mmCIF file of C-alpha atoms in Angstrom:
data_model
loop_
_atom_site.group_PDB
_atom_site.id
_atom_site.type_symbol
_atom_site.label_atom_id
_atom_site.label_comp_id
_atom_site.label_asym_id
_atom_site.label_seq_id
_atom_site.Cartn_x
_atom_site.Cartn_y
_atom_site.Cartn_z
ATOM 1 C CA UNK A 874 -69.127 -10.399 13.046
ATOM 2 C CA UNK A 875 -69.208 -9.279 16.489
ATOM 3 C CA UNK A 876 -68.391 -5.761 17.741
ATOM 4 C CA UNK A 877 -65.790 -7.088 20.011
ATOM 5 C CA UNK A 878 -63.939 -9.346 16.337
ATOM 6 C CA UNK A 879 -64.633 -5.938 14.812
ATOM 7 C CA UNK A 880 -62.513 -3.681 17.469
ATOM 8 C CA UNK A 881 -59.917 -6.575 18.055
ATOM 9 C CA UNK A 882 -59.448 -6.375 13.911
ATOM 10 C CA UNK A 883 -59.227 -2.668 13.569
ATOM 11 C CA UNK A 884 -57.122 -2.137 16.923
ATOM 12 C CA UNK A 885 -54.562 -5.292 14.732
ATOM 13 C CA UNK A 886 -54.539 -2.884 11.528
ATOM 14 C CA UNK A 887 -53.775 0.369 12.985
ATOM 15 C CA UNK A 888 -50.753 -1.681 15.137
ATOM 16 C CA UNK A 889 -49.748 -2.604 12.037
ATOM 17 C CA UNK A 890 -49.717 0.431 10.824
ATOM 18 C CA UNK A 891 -47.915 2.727 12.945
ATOM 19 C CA UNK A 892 -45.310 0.042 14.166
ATOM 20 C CA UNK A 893 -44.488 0.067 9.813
ATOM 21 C CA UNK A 894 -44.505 3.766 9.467
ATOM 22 C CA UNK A 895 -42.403 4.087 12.594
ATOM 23 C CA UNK A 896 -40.036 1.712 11.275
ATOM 24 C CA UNK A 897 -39.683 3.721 8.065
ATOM 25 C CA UNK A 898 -39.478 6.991 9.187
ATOM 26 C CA UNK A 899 -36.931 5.993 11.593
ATOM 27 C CA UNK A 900 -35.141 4.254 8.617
ATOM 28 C CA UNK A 901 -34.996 7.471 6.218
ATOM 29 C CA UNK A 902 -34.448 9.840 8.923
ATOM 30 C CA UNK A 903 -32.046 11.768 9.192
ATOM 31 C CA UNK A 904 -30.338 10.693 12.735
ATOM 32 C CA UNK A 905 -26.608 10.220 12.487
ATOM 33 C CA UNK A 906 -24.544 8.235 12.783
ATOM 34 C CA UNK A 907 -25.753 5.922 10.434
ATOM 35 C CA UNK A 908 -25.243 3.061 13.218
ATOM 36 C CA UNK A 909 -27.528 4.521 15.781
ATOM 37 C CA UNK A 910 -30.272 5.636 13.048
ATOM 38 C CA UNK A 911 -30.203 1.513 12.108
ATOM 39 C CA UNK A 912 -30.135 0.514 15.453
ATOM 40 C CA UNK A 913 -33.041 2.554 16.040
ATOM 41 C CA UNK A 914 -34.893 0.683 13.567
ATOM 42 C CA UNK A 915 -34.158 -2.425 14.858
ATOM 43 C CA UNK A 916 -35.013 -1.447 18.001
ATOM 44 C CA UNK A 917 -38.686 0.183 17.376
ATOM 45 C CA UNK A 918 -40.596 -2.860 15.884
ATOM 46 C CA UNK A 919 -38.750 -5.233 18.101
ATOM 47 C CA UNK A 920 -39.585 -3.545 21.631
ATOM 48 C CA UNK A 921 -43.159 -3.200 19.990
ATOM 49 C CA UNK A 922 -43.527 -7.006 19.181
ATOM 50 C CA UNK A 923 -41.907 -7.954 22.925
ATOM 51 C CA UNK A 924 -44.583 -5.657 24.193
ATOM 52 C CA UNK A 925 -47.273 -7.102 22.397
ATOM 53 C CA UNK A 926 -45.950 -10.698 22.674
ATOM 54 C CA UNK A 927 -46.201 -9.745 26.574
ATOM 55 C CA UNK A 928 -49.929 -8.565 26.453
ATOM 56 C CA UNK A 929 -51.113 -10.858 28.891
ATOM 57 C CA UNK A 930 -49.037 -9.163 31.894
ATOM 58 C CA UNK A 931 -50.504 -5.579 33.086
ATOM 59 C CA UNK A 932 -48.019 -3.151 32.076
ATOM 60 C CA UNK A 933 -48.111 -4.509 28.192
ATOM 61 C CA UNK A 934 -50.781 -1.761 27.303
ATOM 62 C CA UNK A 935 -48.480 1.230 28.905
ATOM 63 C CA UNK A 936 -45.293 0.057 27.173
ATOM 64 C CA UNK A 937 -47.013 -0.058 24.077
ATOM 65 C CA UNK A 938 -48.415 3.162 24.409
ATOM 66 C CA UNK A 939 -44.744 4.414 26.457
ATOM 67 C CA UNK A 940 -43.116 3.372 22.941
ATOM 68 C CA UNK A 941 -45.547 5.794 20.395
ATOM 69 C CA UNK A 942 -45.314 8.493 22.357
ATOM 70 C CA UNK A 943 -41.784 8.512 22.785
ATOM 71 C CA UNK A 944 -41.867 8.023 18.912
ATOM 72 C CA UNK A 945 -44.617 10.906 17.698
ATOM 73 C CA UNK A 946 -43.203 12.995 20.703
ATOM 74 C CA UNK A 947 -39.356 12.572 18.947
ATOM 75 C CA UNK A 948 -41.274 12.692 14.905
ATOM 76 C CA UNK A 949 -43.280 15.648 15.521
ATOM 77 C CA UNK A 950 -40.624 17.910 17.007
ATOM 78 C CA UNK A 951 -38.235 16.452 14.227
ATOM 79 C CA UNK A 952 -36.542 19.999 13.005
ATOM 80 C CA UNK A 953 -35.678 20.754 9.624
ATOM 81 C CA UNK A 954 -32.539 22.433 9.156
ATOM 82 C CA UNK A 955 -30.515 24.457 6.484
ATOM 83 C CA UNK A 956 -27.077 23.170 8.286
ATOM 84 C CA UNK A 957 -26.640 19.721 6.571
ATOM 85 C CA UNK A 958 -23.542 18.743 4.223
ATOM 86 C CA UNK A 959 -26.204 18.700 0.789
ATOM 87 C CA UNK A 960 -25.530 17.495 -2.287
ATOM 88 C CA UNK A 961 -23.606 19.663 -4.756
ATOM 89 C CA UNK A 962 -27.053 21.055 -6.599
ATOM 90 C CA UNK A 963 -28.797 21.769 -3.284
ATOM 91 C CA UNK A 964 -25.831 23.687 -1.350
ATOM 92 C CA UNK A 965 -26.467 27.551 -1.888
ATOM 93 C CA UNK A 966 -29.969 28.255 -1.733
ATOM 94 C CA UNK A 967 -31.459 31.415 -3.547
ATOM 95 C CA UNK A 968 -32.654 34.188 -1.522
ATOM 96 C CA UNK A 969 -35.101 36.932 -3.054
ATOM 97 C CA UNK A 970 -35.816 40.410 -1.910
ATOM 98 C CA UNK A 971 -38.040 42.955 -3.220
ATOM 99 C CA UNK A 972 -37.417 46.803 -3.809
ATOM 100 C CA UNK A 973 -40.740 48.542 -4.908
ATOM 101 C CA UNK A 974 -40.899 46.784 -8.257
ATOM 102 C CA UNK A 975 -38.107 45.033 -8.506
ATOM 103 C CA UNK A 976 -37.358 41.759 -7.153
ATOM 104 C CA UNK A 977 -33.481 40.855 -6.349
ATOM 105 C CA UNK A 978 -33.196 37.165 -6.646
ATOM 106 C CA UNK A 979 -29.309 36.145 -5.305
ATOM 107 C CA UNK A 980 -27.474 32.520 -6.247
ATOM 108 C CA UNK A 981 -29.478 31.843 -9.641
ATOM 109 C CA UNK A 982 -28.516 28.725 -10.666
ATOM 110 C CA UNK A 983 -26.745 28.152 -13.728
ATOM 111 C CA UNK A 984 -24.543 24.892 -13.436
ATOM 112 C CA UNK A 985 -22.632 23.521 -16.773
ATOM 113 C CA UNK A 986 -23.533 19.719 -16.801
ATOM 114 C CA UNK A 987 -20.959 17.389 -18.558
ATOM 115 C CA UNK A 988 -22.727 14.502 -17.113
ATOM 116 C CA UNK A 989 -25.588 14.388 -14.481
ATOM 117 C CA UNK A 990 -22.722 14.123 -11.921
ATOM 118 C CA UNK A 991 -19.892 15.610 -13.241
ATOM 119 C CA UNK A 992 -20.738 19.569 -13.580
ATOM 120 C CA UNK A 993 -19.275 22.939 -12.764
ATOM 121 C CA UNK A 994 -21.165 25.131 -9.960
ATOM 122 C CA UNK A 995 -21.825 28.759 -11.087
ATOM 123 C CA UNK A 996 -24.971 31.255 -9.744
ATOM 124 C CA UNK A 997 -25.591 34.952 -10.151
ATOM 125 C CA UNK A 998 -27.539 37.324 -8.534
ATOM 126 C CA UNK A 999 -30.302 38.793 -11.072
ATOM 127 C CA UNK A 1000 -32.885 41.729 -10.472
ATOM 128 C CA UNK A 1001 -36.235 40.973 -12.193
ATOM 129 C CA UNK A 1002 -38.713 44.193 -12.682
ATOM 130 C CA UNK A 1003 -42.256 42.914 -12.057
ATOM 131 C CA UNK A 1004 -43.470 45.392 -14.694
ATOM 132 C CA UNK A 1005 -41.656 43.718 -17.229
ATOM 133 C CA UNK A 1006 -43.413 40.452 -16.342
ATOM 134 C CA UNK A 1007 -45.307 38.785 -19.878
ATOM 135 C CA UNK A 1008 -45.507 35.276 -19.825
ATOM 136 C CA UNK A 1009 -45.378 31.884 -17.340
ATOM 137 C CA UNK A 1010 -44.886 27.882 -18.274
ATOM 138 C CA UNK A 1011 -45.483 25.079 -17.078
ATOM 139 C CA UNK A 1012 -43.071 21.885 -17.727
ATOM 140 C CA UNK A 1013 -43.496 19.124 -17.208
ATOM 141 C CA UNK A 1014 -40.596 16.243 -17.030
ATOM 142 C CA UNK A 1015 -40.712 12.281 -17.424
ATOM 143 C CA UNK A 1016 -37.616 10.003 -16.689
ATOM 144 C CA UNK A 1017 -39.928 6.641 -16.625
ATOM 145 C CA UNK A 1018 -43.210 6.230 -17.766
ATOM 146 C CA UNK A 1019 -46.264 8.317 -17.861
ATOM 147 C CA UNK A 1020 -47.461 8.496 -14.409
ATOM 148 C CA UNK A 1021 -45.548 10.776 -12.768
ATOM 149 C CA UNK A 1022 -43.530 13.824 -13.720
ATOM 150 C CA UNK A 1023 -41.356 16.401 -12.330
ATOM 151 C CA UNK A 1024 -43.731 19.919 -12.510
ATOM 152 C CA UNK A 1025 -42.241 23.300 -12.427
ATOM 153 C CA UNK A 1026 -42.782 26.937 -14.086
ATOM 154 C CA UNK A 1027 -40.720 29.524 -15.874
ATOM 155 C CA UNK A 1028 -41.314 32.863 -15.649
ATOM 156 C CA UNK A 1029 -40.636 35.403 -18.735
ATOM 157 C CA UNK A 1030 -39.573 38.746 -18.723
ATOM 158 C CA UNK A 1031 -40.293 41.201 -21.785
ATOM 159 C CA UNK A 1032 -35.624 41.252 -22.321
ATOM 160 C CA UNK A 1033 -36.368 37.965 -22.961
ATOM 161 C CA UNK A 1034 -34.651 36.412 -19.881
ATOM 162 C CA UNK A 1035 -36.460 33.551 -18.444
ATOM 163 C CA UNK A 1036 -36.542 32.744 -14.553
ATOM 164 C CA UNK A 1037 -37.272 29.091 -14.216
ATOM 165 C CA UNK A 1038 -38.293 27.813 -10.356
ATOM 166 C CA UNK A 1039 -38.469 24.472 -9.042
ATOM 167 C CA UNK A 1040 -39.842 22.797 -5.688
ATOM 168 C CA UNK A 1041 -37.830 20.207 -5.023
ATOM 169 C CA UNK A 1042 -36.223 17.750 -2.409
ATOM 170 C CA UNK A 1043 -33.109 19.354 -0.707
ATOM 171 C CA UNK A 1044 -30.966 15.891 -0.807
ATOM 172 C CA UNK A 1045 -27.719 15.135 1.626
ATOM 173 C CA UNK A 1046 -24.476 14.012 0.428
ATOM 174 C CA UNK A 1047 -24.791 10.837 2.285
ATOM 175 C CA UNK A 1048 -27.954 10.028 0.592
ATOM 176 C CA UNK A 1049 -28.967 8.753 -2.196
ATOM 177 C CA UNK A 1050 -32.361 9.780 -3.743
ATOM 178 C CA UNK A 1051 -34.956 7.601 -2.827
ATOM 179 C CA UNK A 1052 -38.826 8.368 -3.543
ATOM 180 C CA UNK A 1053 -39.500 6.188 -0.772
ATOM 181 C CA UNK A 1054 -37.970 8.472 1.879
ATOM 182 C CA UNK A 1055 -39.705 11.333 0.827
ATOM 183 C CA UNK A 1056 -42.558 10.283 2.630
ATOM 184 C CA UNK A 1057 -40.945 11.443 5.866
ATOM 185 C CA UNK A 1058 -38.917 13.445 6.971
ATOM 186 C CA UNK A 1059 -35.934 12.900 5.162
ATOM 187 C CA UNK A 1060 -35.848 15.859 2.329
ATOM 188 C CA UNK A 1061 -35.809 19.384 2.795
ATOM 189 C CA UNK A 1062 -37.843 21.476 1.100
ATOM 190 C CA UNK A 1063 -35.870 23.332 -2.224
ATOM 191 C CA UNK A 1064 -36.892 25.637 -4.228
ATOM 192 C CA UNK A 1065 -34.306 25.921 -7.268
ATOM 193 C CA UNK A 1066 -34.255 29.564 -8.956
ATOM 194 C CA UNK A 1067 -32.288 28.572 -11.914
ATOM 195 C CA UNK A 1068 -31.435 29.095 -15.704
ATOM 196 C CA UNK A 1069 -33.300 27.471 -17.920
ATOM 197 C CA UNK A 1070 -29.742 26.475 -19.488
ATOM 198 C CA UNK A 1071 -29.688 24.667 -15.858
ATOM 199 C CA UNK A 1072 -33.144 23.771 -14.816
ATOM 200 C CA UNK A 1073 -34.516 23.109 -18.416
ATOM 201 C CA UNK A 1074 -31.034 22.124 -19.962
ATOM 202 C CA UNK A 1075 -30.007 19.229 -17.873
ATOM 203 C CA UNK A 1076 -33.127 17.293 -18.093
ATOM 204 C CA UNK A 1077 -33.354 17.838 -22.422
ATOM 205 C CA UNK A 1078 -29.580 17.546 -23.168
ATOM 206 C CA UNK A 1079 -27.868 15.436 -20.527
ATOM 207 C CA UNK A 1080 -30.562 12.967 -18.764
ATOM 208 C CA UNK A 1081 -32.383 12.856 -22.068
ATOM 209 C CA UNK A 1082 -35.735 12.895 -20.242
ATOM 210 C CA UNK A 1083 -39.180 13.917 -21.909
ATOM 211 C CA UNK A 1084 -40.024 17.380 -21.323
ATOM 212 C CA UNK A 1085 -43.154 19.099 -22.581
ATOM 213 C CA UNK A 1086 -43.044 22.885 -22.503
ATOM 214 C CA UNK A 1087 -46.585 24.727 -22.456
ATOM 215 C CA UNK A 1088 -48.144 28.120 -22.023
ATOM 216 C CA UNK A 1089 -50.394 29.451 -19.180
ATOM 217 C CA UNK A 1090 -52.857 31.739 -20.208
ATOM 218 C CA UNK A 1091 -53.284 33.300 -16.793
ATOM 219 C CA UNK A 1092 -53.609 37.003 -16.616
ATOM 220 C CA UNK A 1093 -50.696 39.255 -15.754
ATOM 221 C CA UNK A 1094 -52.144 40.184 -12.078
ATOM 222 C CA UNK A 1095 -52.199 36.067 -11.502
ATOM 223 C CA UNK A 1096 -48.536 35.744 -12.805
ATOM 224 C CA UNK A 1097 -47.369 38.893 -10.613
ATOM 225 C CA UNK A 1098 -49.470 37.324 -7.450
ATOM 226 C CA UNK A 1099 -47.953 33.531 -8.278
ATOM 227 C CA UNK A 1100 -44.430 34.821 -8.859
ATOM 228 C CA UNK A 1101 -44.391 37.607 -5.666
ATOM 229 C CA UNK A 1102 -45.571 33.932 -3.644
ATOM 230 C CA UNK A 1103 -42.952 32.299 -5.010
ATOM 231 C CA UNK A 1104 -40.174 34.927 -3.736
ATOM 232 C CA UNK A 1105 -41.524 35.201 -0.520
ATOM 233 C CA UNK A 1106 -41.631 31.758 0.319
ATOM 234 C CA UNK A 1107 -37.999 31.506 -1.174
ATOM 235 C CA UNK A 1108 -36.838 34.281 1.470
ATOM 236 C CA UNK A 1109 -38.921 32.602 4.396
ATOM 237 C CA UNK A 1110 -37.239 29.258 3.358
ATOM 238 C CA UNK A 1111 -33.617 30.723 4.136
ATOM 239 C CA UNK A 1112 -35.249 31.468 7.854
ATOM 240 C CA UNK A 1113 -37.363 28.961 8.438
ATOM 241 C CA UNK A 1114 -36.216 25.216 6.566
ATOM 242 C CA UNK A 1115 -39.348 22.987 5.726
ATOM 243 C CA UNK A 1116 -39.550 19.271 5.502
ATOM 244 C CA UNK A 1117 -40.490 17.982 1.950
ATOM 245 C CA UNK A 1118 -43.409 15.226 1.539
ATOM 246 C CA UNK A 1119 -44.129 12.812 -1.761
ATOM 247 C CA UNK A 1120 -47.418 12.777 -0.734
ATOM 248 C CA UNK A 1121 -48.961 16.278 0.874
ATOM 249 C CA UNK A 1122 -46.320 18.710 -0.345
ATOM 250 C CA UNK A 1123 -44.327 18.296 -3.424
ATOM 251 C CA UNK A 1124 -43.460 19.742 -5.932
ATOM 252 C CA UNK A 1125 -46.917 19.639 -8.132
ATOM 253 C CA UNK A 1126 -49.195 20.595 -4.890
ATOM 254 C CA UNK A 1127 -46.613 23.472 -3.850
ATOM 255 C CA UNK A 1128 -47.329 24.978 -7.012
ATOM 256 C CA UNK A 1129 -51.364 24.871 -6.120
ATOM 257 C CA UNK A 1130 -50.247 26.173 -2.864
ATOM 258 C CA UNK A 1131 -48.682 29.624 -3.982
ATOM 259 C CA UNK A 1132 -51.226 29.837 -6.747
ATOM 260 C CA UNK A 1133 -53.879 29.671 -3.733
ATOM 261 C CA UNK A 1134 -55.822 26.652 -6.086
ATOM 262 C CA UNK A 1135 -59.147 25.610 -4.219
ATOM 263 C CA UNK A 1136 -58.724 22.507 -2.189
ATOM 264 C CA UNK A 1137 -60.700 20.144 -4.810
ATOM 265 C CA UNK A 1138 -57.927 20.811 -7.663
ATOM 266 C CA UNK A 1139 -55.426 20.330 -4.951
ATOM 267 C CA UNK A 1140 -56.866 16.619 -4.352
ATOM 268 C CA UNK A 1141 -57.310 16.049 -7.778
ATOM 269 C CA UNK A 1142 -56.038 12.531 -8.974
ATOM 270 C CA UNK A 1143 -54.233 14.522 -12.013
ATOM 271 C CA UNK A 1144 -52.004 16.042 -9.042
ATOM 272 C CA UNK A 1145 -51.342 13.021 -6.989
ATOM 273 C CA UNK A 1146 -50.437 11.595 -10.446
ATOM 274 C CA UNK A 1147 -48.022 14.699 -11.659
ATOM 275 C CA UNK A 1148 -47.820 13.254 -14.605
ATOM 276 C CA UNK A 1149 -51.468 14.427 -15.682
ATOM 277 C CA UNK A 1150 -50.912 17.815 -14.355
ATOM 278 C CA UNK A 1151 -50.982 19.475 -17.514
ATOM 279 C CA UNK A 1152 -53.967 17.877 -18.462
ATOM 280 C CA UNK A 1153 -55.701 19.053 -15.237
ATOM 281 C CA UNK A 1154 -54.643 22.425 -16.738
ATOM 282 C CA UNK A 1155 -55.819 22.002 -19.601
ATOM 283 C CA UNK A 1156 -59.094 20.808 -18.406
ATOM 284 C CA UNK A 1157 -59.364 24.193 -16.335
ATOM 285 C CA UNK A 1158 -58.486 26.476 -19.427
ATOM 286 C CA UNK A 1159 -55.107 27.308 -18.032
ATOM 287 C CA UNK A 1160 -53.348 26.225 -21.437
ATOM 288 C CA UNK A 1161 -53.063 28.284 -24.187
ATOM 289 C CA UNK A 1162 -54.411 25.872 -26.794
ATOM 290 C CA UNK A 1163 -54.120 26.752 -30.221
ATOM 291 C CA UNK A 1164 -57.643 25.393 -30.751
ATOM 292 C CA UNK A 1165 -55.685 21.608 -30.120
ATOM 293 C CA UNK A 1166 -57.070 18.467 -28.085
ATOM 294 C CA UNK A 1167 -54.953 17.766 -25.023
ATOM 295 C CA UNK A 1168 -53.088 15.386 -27.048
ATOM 296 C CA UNK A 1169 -52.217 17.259 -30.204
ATOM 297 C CA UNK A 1170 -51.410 20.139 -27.961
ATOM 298 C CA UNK A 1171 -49.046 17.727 -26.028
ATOM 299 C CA UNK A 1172 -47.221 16.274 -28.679
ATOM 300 C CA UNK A 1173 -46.535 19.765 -30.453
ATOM 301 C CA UNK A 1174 -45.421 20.848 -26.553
ATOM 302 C CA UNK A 1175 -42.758 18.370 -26.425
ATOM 303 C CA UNK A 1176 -38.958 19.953 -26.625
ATOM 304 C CA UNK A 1177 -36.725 17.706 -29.336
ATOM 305 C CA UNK A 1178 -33.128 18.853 -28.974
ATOM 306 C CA UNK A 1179 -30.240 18.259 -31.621
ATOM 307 C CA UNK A 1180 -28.308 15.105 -30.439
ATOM 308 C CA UNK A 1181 -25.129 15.879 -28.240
ATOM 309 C CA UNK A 1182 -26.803 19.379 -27.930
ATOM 310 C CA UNK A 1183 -25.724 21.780 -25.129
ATOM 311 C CA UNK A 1184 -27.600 24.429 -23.193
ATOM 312 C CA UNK A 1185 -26.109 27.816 -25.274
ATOM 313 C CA UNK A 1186 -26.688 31.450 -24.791
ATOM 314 C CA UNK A 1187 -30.172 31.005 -26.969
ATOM 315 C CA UNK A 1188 -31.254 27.725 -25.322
ATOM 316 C CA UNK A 1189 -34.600 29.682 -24.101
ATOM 317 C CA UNK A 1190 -34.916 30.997 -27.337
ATOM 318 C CA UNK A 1191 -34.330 27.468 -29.415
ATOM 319 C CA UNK A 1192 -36.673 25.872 -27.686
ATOM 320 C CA UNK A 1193 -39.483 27.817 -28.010
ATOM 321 C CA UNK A 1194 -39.106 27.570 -31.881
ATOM 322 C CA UNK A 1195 -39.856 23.556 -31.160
ATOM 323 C CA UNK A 1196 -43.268 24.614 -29.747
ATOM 324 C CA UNK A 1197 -46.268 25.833 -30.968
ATOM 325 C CA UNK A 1198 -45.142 29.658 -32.670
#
């Protein structure tokens, strides 16, 4: 193959390329009205094709070019924002302070699900003591198959309250969810500072997903450092909204992120796979173990709850007595 078939072939591909991810990420953004943000789609691969249809004539090459920059210049100064109309579970984001010791977390979320879409809103504002700090989770959630899992933590408190947080995608009412979109910037960064009743509660008892509940075993100057990054970026999130990303920041590598993890545990295949997190954690000695293989440890880690069971009072409490004592 010549050099010239060679160029002509990867020049095709990368065409190819950005004129699709344009396309999408004009598709799931979030321009409104919905007419113009379709229109717009219409309208990107369609001047792109004329102009390449049109490469014979001089000024082919600058519309071509004309059209990406117009698109990277409008993608990459693309603001997030905290001022959308969100979906019910997304609306009142928690805010956390800190006073010496003691970290003020407002609007914990504690919603009462009836079904996944009927539920009443409620939140309180909670102080945590960081002294009182003695013990972290890691769940791990499956609504489909194996692959891929919804990661969060829980942090416990020696009064035996339980703060569980959650990266997530900060979805609009007009919206529905779409994993898809969350490649661009479509989502929100969220970070949920719930209940366990809530966070824990609606994925055992109402969607009847699979969730595995297991211990970390890091050591109480990590959990202080992960939970203090945690807060902070909660408070800089109220300032300063984020987009969300499937692929670079989600909520399995935000985790790595405020833990500070080395970039080769970051691009493990066990994180781009959430599903396998806890194995990845397991691999690194993060569990606590019980002297168990990954998958005995698993299958004792798994949360059964009584059929038509609802998050109570105890919920934290009952569901540790379905793990490993």
């Amino acid at each position: 193959m010549s050099m010239k078939r060679l160029l002509h072939g990867i020049g095709w591909f990368f065409l190819v390329l950005m004129t699709a991810f344009a396309t999408a990420a004009l598709f799931y953004s979030t321009v409104e009205p919905a007419a113009l943000r379709i229109s717009l789609t219409v309208l990107c691969p369609t001047s792109i094709l004329a102009a390449f249809l049109g490469r014979r004539y001089i000024l082919a090459p600058a519309s071509l070019a004309t059209i990406f920059i117009i698109f990277w210049g409008w993608y990459l100064t693309d603001p997030p924002r905290n001022d959308r109309d969100w979906a019910g579970e997304y609306a009142l984001p928690a805010n956390a302070t800190l006073n010496g010791r003691v970290a003020h977390i407002e609007h914990v979320r504690n919603f009462t699900y009836r079904t996944t879409e009927d539920y009443t809103p409620h939140y309180y504002d909670a102080d945590y003591n960081l002294d009182d700090l003695s013990s972290l989770d890691l769940v791990t959630s499956y609504w489909a198959g194996e692959t891929i899992a919804h990661v969060f933590l829980s942090f416990g408190f020696k009064d035996g309250r339980h703060l569980a947080l959650s990266i997530e995608t900060r979805r609009q009412k007009t919206f529905a969810y779409s994993a898809i979109a969350g490649f661009f910037h479509h989502y929100e960064t969220f970070y949920v500072a719930a209940d366990e009743r809530d966070l824990i509660g609606v994925r055992t008892d109402i969607r009847k997903e699979r969730v595995y509940l297991y211990t970390l075993t890091l050591s109480p100057q990590a959990r202080e450092r992960l939970l203090l990054s945690y807060l902070a970026e909660i408070h800089r999130l109220t300032l300063q909204p984020a987009w969300y990303n499937t692929l670079t920041d989600n909520c399995t590598t935000g985790i790595l992120t405020r833990a500070q993890a080395k970039w080769r545990y970051r691009l493990d295949w066990r994180v781009l796979l959430s599903g396998y997190t806890a194995s990845l954690a397991y691999d690194l000695g993060l569990l606590q173990t019980h002297g168990l293989s990954f998958p005995a440890l698993k299958q004792a880690s798994r949360l059964y709850r009584p059929a038509n069971a609802v998050p109570g009072n105890s919920f934290s409490k009952d569901i540790r007595t379905k793990t490993i004592p």
